[in-house]
Short mmCIF file of C-alpha atoms and ligand atoms in Angstrom, two decimals:
data_model
loop_
_atom_site.label_atom_id
_atom_site.label_comp_id
_atom_site.label_asym_id
_atom_site.label_seq_id
_atom_site.Cartn_x
_atom_site.Cartn_y
_atom_site.Cartn_z
CA MET A 1 12.93 67.10 -78.62
CA SER A 2 15.23 64.55 -79.14
CA ARG A 3 13.62 60.82 -79.63
CA LEU A 4 15.46 60.10 -76.08
CA SER A 5 13.59 62.53 -74.48
CA ILE A 6 10.39 61.45 -76.01
CA THR A 7 10.31 57.96 -75.04
CA ALA A 8 11.80 59.24 -71.65
CA TYR A 9 8.33 61.78 -71.13
CA VAL A 10 6.01 58.67 -72.77
CA VAL A 11 7.51 56.14 -69.68
CA GLY A 12 6.79 58.88 -67.41
CA ILE A 13 3.28 59.93 -68.11
CA VAL A 14 2.63 56.04 -68.20
CA CYS A 15 4.17 55.46 -64.43
CA PHE A 16 1.92 58.44 -63.54
CA ILE A 17 -0.78 57.22 -64.76
CA VAL A 18 0.05 53.10 -63.57
CA SER A 19 0.24 54.69 -59.70
CA CYS A 20 -2.75 57.13 -59.66
CA SER A 21 -4.81 53.76 -60.30
CA PHE A 22 -2.99 51.85 -57.77
CA ALA A 23 -3.53 54.61 -55.21
CA VAL A 24 -7.52 55.57 -55.89
CA PHE A 25 -7.58 51.38 -55.97
CA TYR A 26 -6.08 50.66 -52.86
CA GLY A 27 -7.86 53.72 -51.40
CA TYR A 28 -11.07 53.17 -52.42
CA LYS A 29 -10.08 49.61 -50.35
CA VAL A 30 -9.45 50.90 -47.36
CA VAL A 31 -12.36 53.12 -46.89
CA THR A 32 -14.71 50.12 -47.99
CA HIS A 33 -12.51 47.66 -45.75
CA GLN A 34 -14.53 44.90 -44.11
CA LEU A 35 -13.83 43.60 -40.86
CA PRO A 36 -13.20 39.88 -40.33
CA THR A 37 -16.06 38.11 -40.29
CA GLU A 38 -15.88 36.90 -37.05
CA GLU A 39 -15.60 40.34 -35.36
CA LYS A 40 -18.57 41.65 -37.93
CA GLU A 41 -21.02 38.59 -36.38
CA LEU A 42 -19.50 40.21 -32.84
CA ASN A 43 -20.78 43.52 -33.50
CA ASN A 44 -24.06 42.67 -34.96
CA ASP A 45 -24.95 39.54 -32.39
CA ARG A 46 -27.62 40.23 -30.00
CA TYR A 47 -26.31 37.64 -27.49
CA HIS A 48 -23.51 35.20 -26.79
CA PHE A 49 -24.57 32.06 -25.71
CA VAL A 50 -22.49 29.19 -24.99
CA LEU A 51 -23.58 25.40 -25.63
CA ILE A 52 -21.10 22.73 -23.20
CA PRO A 53 -22.25 18.97 -23.50
CA GLU A 54 -20.47 15.74 -21.89
CA GLU A 55 -18.32 14.99 -25.33
CA LEU A 56 -17.03 17.48 -27.71
CA ASP A 57 -16.44 14.99 -30.34
CA ASN A 58 -19.32 12.86 -29.99
CA ASP A 59 -21.64 12.44 -33.30
CA TYR A 60 -24.27 12.52 -31.07
CA TRP A 61 -23.71 16.19 -29.45
CA ARG A 62 -22.99 17.42 -33.17
CA LEU A 63 -26.24 17.18 -33.95
CA VAL A 64 -27.21 18.82 -31.23
CA GLU A 65 -24.35 21.73 -32.01
CA GLU A 66 -25.93 21.46 -35.53
CA GLY A 67 -29.31 22.56 -34.42
CA ALA A 68 -28.03 24.92 -31.77
CA ARG A 69 -25.72 26.93 -34.88
CA ALA A 70 -28.77 27.04 -37.35
CA ALA A 71 -30.91 29.14 -34.79
CA ALA A 72 -28.16 31.08 -33.76
CA LYS A 73 -27.85 32.19 -37.25
CA LYS A 74 -31.11 32.70 -37.78
CA TYR A 75 -31.47 34.94 -34.61
CA ASP A 76 -28.04 36.10 -34.82
CA VAL A 77 -26.70 34.84 -31.66
CA LEU A 78 -23.25 34.04 -31.16
CA LEU A 79 -23.26 30.58 -30.26
CA GLU A 80 -19.69 29.06 -28.56
CA TYR A 81 -19.63 25.25 -28.27
CA THR A 82 -16.98 24.20 -25.98
CA GLY A 83 -16.67 20.97 -23.40
CA PRO A 84 -14.64 18.36 -22.74
CA ARG A 85 -12.71 16.33 -25.39
CA GLN A 86 -13.65 13.11 -23.69
CA ALA A 87 -16.38 12.75 -21.42
CA ASN A 88 -15.57 13.60 -17.76
CA PHE A 89 -17.30 15.23 -14.65
CA ASP A 90 -14.45 17.69 -13.60
CA ASP A 91 -13.53 19.37 -16.91
CA HIS A 92 -17.62 19.57 -17.93
CA LEU A 93 -17.65 21.33 -14.72
CA LYS A 94 -14.65 23.34 -14.98
CA THR A 95 -16.28 24.73 -18.59
CA ILE A 96 -19.51 25.65 -17.53
CA GLU A 97 -17.57 27.84 -14.36
CA MET A 98 -15.42 29.38 -16.76
CA SER A 99 -18.10 30.30 -19.13
CA ALA A 100 -20.06 31.95 -15.96
CA ALA A 101 -16.64 33.53 -15.39
CA ALA A 102 -16.78 35.23 -18.87
CA LYS A 103 -20.06 36.25 -18.16
CA VAL A 104 -21.92 35.06 -21.19
CA ASP A 105 -25.72 35.56 -21.43
CA GLY A 106 -26.59 31.90 -21.34
CA ILE A 107 -25.37 28.44 -20.54
CA MET A 108 -27.24 25.62 -22.11
CA THR A 109 -25.84 22.55 -20.92
CA GLN A 110 -26.63 19.15 -19.20
CA GLY A 111 -27.77 18.11 -15.82
CA LEU A 112 -26.11 15.33 -15.33
CA SER A 113 -25.71 14.81 -11.48
CA ASP A 114 -27.77 16.48 -8.86
CA GLU A 115 -25.07 16.59 -6.66
CA GLN A 116 -22.06 18.35 -8.65
CA PHE A 117 -24.06 20.17 -11.31
CA SER A 118 -26.93 21.41 -9.44
CA PRO A 119 -25.11 23.44 -6.93
CA LEU A 120 -22.98 25.11 -9.66
CA ILE A 121 -25.98 25.52 -11.80
CA ASN A 122 -27.73 27.29 -8.38
CA ARG A 123 -25.28 29.36 -8.22
CA ILE A 124 -24.70 30.74 -11.64
CA VAL A 125 -28.66 31.48 -12.06
CA GLU A 126 -28.45 33.16 -8.74
CA LYS A 127 -25.59 35.79 -10.33
CA GLY A 128 -28.51 36.63 -12.97
CA ILE A 129 -27.10 34.31 -15.97
CA PRO A 130 -29.71 32.24 -17.38
CA VAL A 131 -28.90 28.09 -17.52
CA ILE A 132 -30.88 25.58 -20.18
CA THR A 133 -30.46 22.12 -19.35
CA VAL A 134 -30.30 20.32 -22.62
CA ASP A 135 -30.71 16.25 -23.45
CA THR A 136 -30.17 15.49 -19.37
CA ASP A 137 -32.36 17.64 -16.91
CA ALA A 138 -31.05 18.69 -12.91
CA ALA A 139 -34.79 18.95 -12.64
CA ASN A 140 -34.20 19.69 -8.37
CA SER A 141 -31.61 22.65 -9.48
CA LYS A 142 -32.82 26.36 -10.53
CA ARG A 143 -31.91 25.86 -14.28
CA LEU A 144 -35.03 27.91 -15.81
CA ALA A 145 -35.53 25.35 -18.15
CA TYR A 146 -35.11 21.98 -19.85
CA ILE A 147 -35.44 20.66 -23.56
CA GLY A 148 -34.82 17.37 -24.03
CA THR A 149 -35.95 13.52 -24.01
CA ASP A 150 -37.87 11.82 -21.41
CA ASN A 151 -34.92 9.91 -20.15
CA TYR A 152 -37.35 7.44 -18.06
CA TYR A 153 -39.84 7.21 -20.29
CA SER A 154 -37.11 6.14 -23.14
CA GLY A 155 -36.28 3.66 -21.26
CA PHE A 156 -39.72 2.10 -20.79
CA LEU A 157 -40.24 2.56 -24.66
CA ALA A 158 -36.92 0.50 -25.04
CA GLY A 159 -38.02 -2.36 -22.36
CA LYS A 160 -41.73 -2.89 -24.00
CA ALA A 161 -39.69 -2.81 -27.32
CA LEU A 162 -37.71 -5.87 -26.17
CA ILE A 163 -40.15 -7.74 -24.61
CA ALA A 164 -42.44 -7.53 -28.13
CA ASP A 165 -39.35 -8.18 -30.23
CA THR A 166 -38.01 -11.44 -28.04
CA ASN A 167 -41.50 -12.96 -27.36
CA GLY A 168 -41.14 -12.04 -23.81
CA GLN A 169 -37.95 -14.24 -23.14
CA ALA A 170 -34.68 -13.06 -22.89
CA ASN A 171 -31.71 -13.01 -20.83
CA VAL A 172 -30.55 -9.28 -20.85
CA ALA A 173 -26.71 -7.60 -20.51
CA ILE A 174 -26.93 -3.92 -20.10
CA ILE A 175 -24.75 -1.66 -21.34
CA THR A 176 -25.22 2.03 -19.65
CA GLY A 177 -22.83 5.22 -20.42
CA SER A 178 -22.62 5.75 -16.52
CA PHE A 179 -23.86 4.41 -13.46
CA ASN A 180 -23.98 8.18 -11.87
CA LYS A 181 -25.39 10.47 -15.00
CA ASN A 182 -28.96 11.48 -14.33
CA HIS A 183 -30.19 10.58 -17.88
CA GLN A 184 -28.23 6.67 -17.81
CA ARG A 185 -29.73 6.25 -14.37
CA GLN A 186 -33.50 7.04 -15.78
CA ARG A 187 -32.91 5.01 -18.66
CA VAL A 188 -31.91 2.34 -16.89
CA GLN A 189 -35.05 2.63 -14.47
CA GLY A 190 -37.68 2.96 -17.56
CA PHE A 191 -36.25 0.03 -18.88
CA LYS A 192 -36.35 -2.15 -15.62
CA ASP A 193 -39.55 -0.81 -14.68
CA ALA A 194 -41.07 -2.00 -18.03
CA ILE A 195 -39.57 -5.32 -17.75
CA GLN A 196 -40.48 -6.39 -14.39
CA SER A 197 -43.83 -8.21 -14.73
CA GLU A 198 -41.99 -10.33 -17.86
CA LYS A 199 -41.18 -13.72 -16.18
CA GLY A 200 -39.50 -14.41 -19.20
CA ILE A 201 -37.23 -11.73 -19.29
CA ARG A 202 -33.90 -11.50 -16.68
CA ILE A 203 -31.30 -8.73 -16.04
CA VAL A 204 -27.86 -10.76 -15.90
CA ALA A 205 -25.51 -8.00 -16.06
CA ILE A 206 -25.39 -4.32 -16.41
CA GLU A 207 -21.85 -2.69 -16.78
CA GLU A 208 -20.55 0.93 -17.61
CA SER A 209 -19.46 2.31 -20.73
CA GLN A 210 -18.47 5.93 -19.97
CA ILE A 211 -19.95 6.82 -22.53
CA SER A 212 -17.54 5.31 -24.97
CA ARG A 213 -17.68 2.59 -27.86
CA VAL A 214 -14.22 0.72 -26.95
CA ARG A 215 -15.35 0.46 -23.60
CA ALA A 216 -18.48 -0.64 -24.94
CA PHE A 217 -17.32 -3.40 -26.93
CA GLU A 218 -14.65 -4.20 -23.98
CA LYS A 219 -17.48 -4.70 -21.73
CA ALA A 220 -20.15 -6.67 -24.09
CA TYR A 221 -17.36 -8.90 -25.22
CA GLN A 222 -16.41 -9.41 -20.98
CA ILE A 223 -20.07 -9.92 -20.17
CA LEU A 224 -20.18 -12.98 -23.59
CA GLN A 225 -17.66 -14.47 -21.53
CA GLU A 226 -18.47 -14.58 -18.36
CA HIS A 227 -22.48 -15.39 -18.96
CA PRO A 228 -22.71 -17.11 -22.37
CA GLU A 229 -26.47 -17.02 -21.37
CA VAL A 230 -27.13 -13.68 -22.40
CA THR A 231 -29.54 -13.45 -25.33
CA ALA A 232 -30.44 -9.61 -25.85
CA PHE A 233 -28.12 -6.71 -24.99
CA PHE A 234 -29.89 -2.90 -24.18
CA GLY A 235 -27.02 -0.29 -24.63
CA THR A 236 -28.24 3.50 -22.89
CA SER A 237 -26.34 5.81 -25.17
CA ALA A 238 -25.62 6.52 -28.47
CA LEU A 239 -22.48 4.49 -28.66
CA ASP A 240 -23.18 1.32 -26.96
CA GLY A 241 -25.39 -0.28 -29.36
CA ILE A 242 -22.81 0.14 -31.75
CA GLY A 243 -19.51 -1.37 -29.28
CA VAL A 244 -22.02 -4.52 -28.60
CA ALA A 245 -22.60 -4.62 -32.06
CA GLU A 246 -18.86 -4.55 -33.25
CA VAL A 247 -18.37 -7.48 -30.42
CA VAL A 248 -21.66 -9.78 -31.79
CA GLU A 249 -20.42 -9.56 -35.29
CA LYS A 250 -16.92 -10.79 -34.78
CA PHE A 251 -17.77 -13.22 -31.71
CA ASN A 252 -20.59 -14.41 -31.70
CA LYS A 253 -21.28 -16.32 -35.09
CA GLN A 254 -23.96 -19.72 -33.51
CA LYS A 255 -26.01 -17.74 -31.06
CA ARG A 256 -28.82 -15.19 -32.04
CA ILE A 257 -28.13 -11.92 -29.83
CA TYR A 258 -30.82 -9.04 -29.73
CA ILE A 259 -29.75 -6.00 -29.22
CA ILE A 260 -31.83 -2.73 -28.61
CA GLY A 261 -29.80 0.26 -28.88
CA PHE A 262 -29.97 4.26 -28.64
CA ASP A 263 -29.58 7.02 -31.11
CA LEU A 264 -29.40 6.61 -34.63
CA LEU A 265 -25.90 7.53 -35.96
CA LYS A 266 -24.85 6.81 -39.00
CA GLU A 267 -23.05 3.83 -37.86
CA THR A 268 -26.04 2.05 -35.47
CA GLN A 269 -28.13 2.59 -38.97
CA LYS A 270 -25.51 0.54 -40.73
CA TYR A 271 -25.23 -2.05 -37.85
CA ILE A 272 -29.79 -2.11 -38.20
CA ARG A 273 -29.60 -2.40 -42.35
CA LYS A 274 -27.48 -5.48 -41.71
CA GLY A 275 -30.07 -6.60 -38.86
CA THR A 276 -27.14 -6.68 -35.96
CA ILE A 277 -29.23 -4.19 -34.05
CA GLN A 278 -32.46 -4.85 -34.13
CA ALA A 279 -34.08 -1.64 -32.77
CA THR A 280 -32.69 1.36 -31.07
CA VAL A 281 -34.52 4.58 -29.26
CA VAL A 282 -34.39 7.59 -31.29
CA GLN A 283 -33.82 11.05 -29.99
CA GLU A 284 -34.29 14.26 -31.48
CA PRO A 285 -31.05 16.50 -30.87
CA PHE A 286 -30.49 18.88 -33.29
CA GLU A 287 -34.46 19.64 -32.51
CA MET A 288 -32.84 20.45 -28.32
CA GLY A 289 -29.97 22.53 -29.92
CA TYR A 290 -32.35 24.82 -32.18
CA ARG A 291 -35.02 25.32 -29.81
CA ALA A 292 -32.63 25.20 -26.51
CA VAL A 293 -30.97 28.50 -28.35
CA LYS A 294 -34.85 29.78 -29.10
CA MET A 295 -35.71 29.48 -25.53
CA MET A 296 -32.75 31.28 -23.97
CA ILE A 297 -33.24 34.36 -26.31
CA GLU A 298 -36.91 34.32 -25.05
CA LEU A 299 -35.71 34.16 -21.58
CA ARG A 300 -33.41 37.28 -22.20
CA GLU A 301 -35.97 38.87 -23.60
CA GLY A 302 -37.88 38.23 -20.08
CA LYS A 303 -40.46 36.07 -21.73
CA LYS A 304 -41.93 32.83 -20.12
CA VAL A 305 -40.99 29.50 -21.23
CA PRO A 306 -42.31 26.23 -20.31
CA SER A 307 -39.68 24.40 -17.22
CA ILE A 308 -39.88 21.15 -19.10
CA ILE A 309 -39.95 20.43 -23.38
CA HIS A 310 -39.90 16.81 -24.01
CA THR A 311 -38.59 16.37 -27.44
CA ALA A 312 -39.78 13.22 -29.28
CA THR A 313 -39.08 9.68 -28.70
CA ARG A 314 -39.60 6.79 -30.67
CA ILE A 315 -38.47 3.14 -31.56
CA LEU A 316 -37.19 2.50 -34.84
CA ARG A 317 -36.56 -0.95 -36.32
CA LYS A 318 -35.40 -2.19 -39.91
CA ASN A 319 -38.41 -1.43 -42.01
CA ASP A 320 -38.54 1.88 -40.44
CA LEU A 321 -35.61 3.06 -41.99
CA PRO A 322 -35.70 4.57 -45.64
CA PRO A 323 -33.97 3.08 -48.49
CA TYR A 324 -31.19 6.38 -48.38
CA MET A 325 -30.08 7.69 -44.97
CA ASN A 326 -29.83 10.75 -46.38
CA ASN A 327 -33.40 11.10 -46.52
CA ILE A 328 -33.47 11.61 -42.68
CA LYS A 329 -33.24 14.63 -41.10
CA GLY A 330 -30.63 14.87 -38.00
CA VAL A 331 -28.65 11.82 -38.97
CA ARG A 332 -24.99 12.02 -38.94
C1 BGC B 401 -27.19 10.88 -24.75
C2 BGC B 401 -26.43 11.94 -24.57
C3 BGC B 401 -24.51 11.05 -24.83
C4 BGC B 401 -24.51 10.47 -25.98
C5 BGC B 401 -23.27 9.49 -25.23
C6 BGC B 401 -26.91 9.92 -25.64
O1 BGC B 401 -27.81 8.89 -26.13
O2 BGC B 401 -28.32 11.44 -24.96
O3 BGC B 401 -26.29 12.02 -23.59
O4 BGC B 401 -23.92 12.04 -24.58
O5 BGC B 401 -25.44 9.50 -26.38
O6 BGC B 401 -22.77 8.87 -26.60
#
């Protein structure tokens, strides 16, 4: 055999071995091929639930979502989190309607108003899709359960805290997320009832923020212009107190203004630490999300669940803050 043919022979064998190895390797890959995670989850998941908040990218709602996702992961549920980019009744209702049309196994959402939300919730429940209200109840609807803050009581707590912190002397302005949403109305009502018999406390203005921080800022600014006698603010939704604090820091250097807000987002705690916000009403958004998913599973399994579960609500002031915020569960 010539040298050339020996070389060709060896090269041929090497090529043959290499192609055999590729064939074995890729053959193995095809046989043991894993489906994309999404599909895999769909196959394993027992239920498909949807959580629909009034505003998708609101940090408060992201905490509710975190809780719901933790439970969904633990109990093999496919959880969809969807809703309006910015708070809007029509978009919210449309999303609920579309989820029902997609025949999901359960809908968790707010019962924002009896007029608009209850008829839709009733229709969906009558069709056999369970609905749980979270954070805000439509108590007269056919929703199967509510989990969230006692919104009236939380407003009442805020009123009592304001009385204690101002020694019963204050001209109060309220910035509320909305005049027509159940939770906001109940918080304002609770607050009013708490201060009702206090001679030294007057409500001098009340404005709507549409749960927008920028709007809360604008309204607080406007109030300070029109009502220089204001000495205290109550913000009834998560971004209201933050909007007010920004205005007070920027434009109110002389007078001391008391602020009580809602929730414990990172920015709220920053303002509490600085002393711009004196107190906040803390809710349990993570727990609401987690327990809502658990309750929905129980409903699907035919178990009985309580029709109302109120999660904890408390007042937090600067002294209640631990040195590092990361230590507090459910802060975003
Ligand atoms: C309320 C939520 C609301 C959020 C708005 C919270 O205090 O519980 O329902 O969407 O504020 O920022």
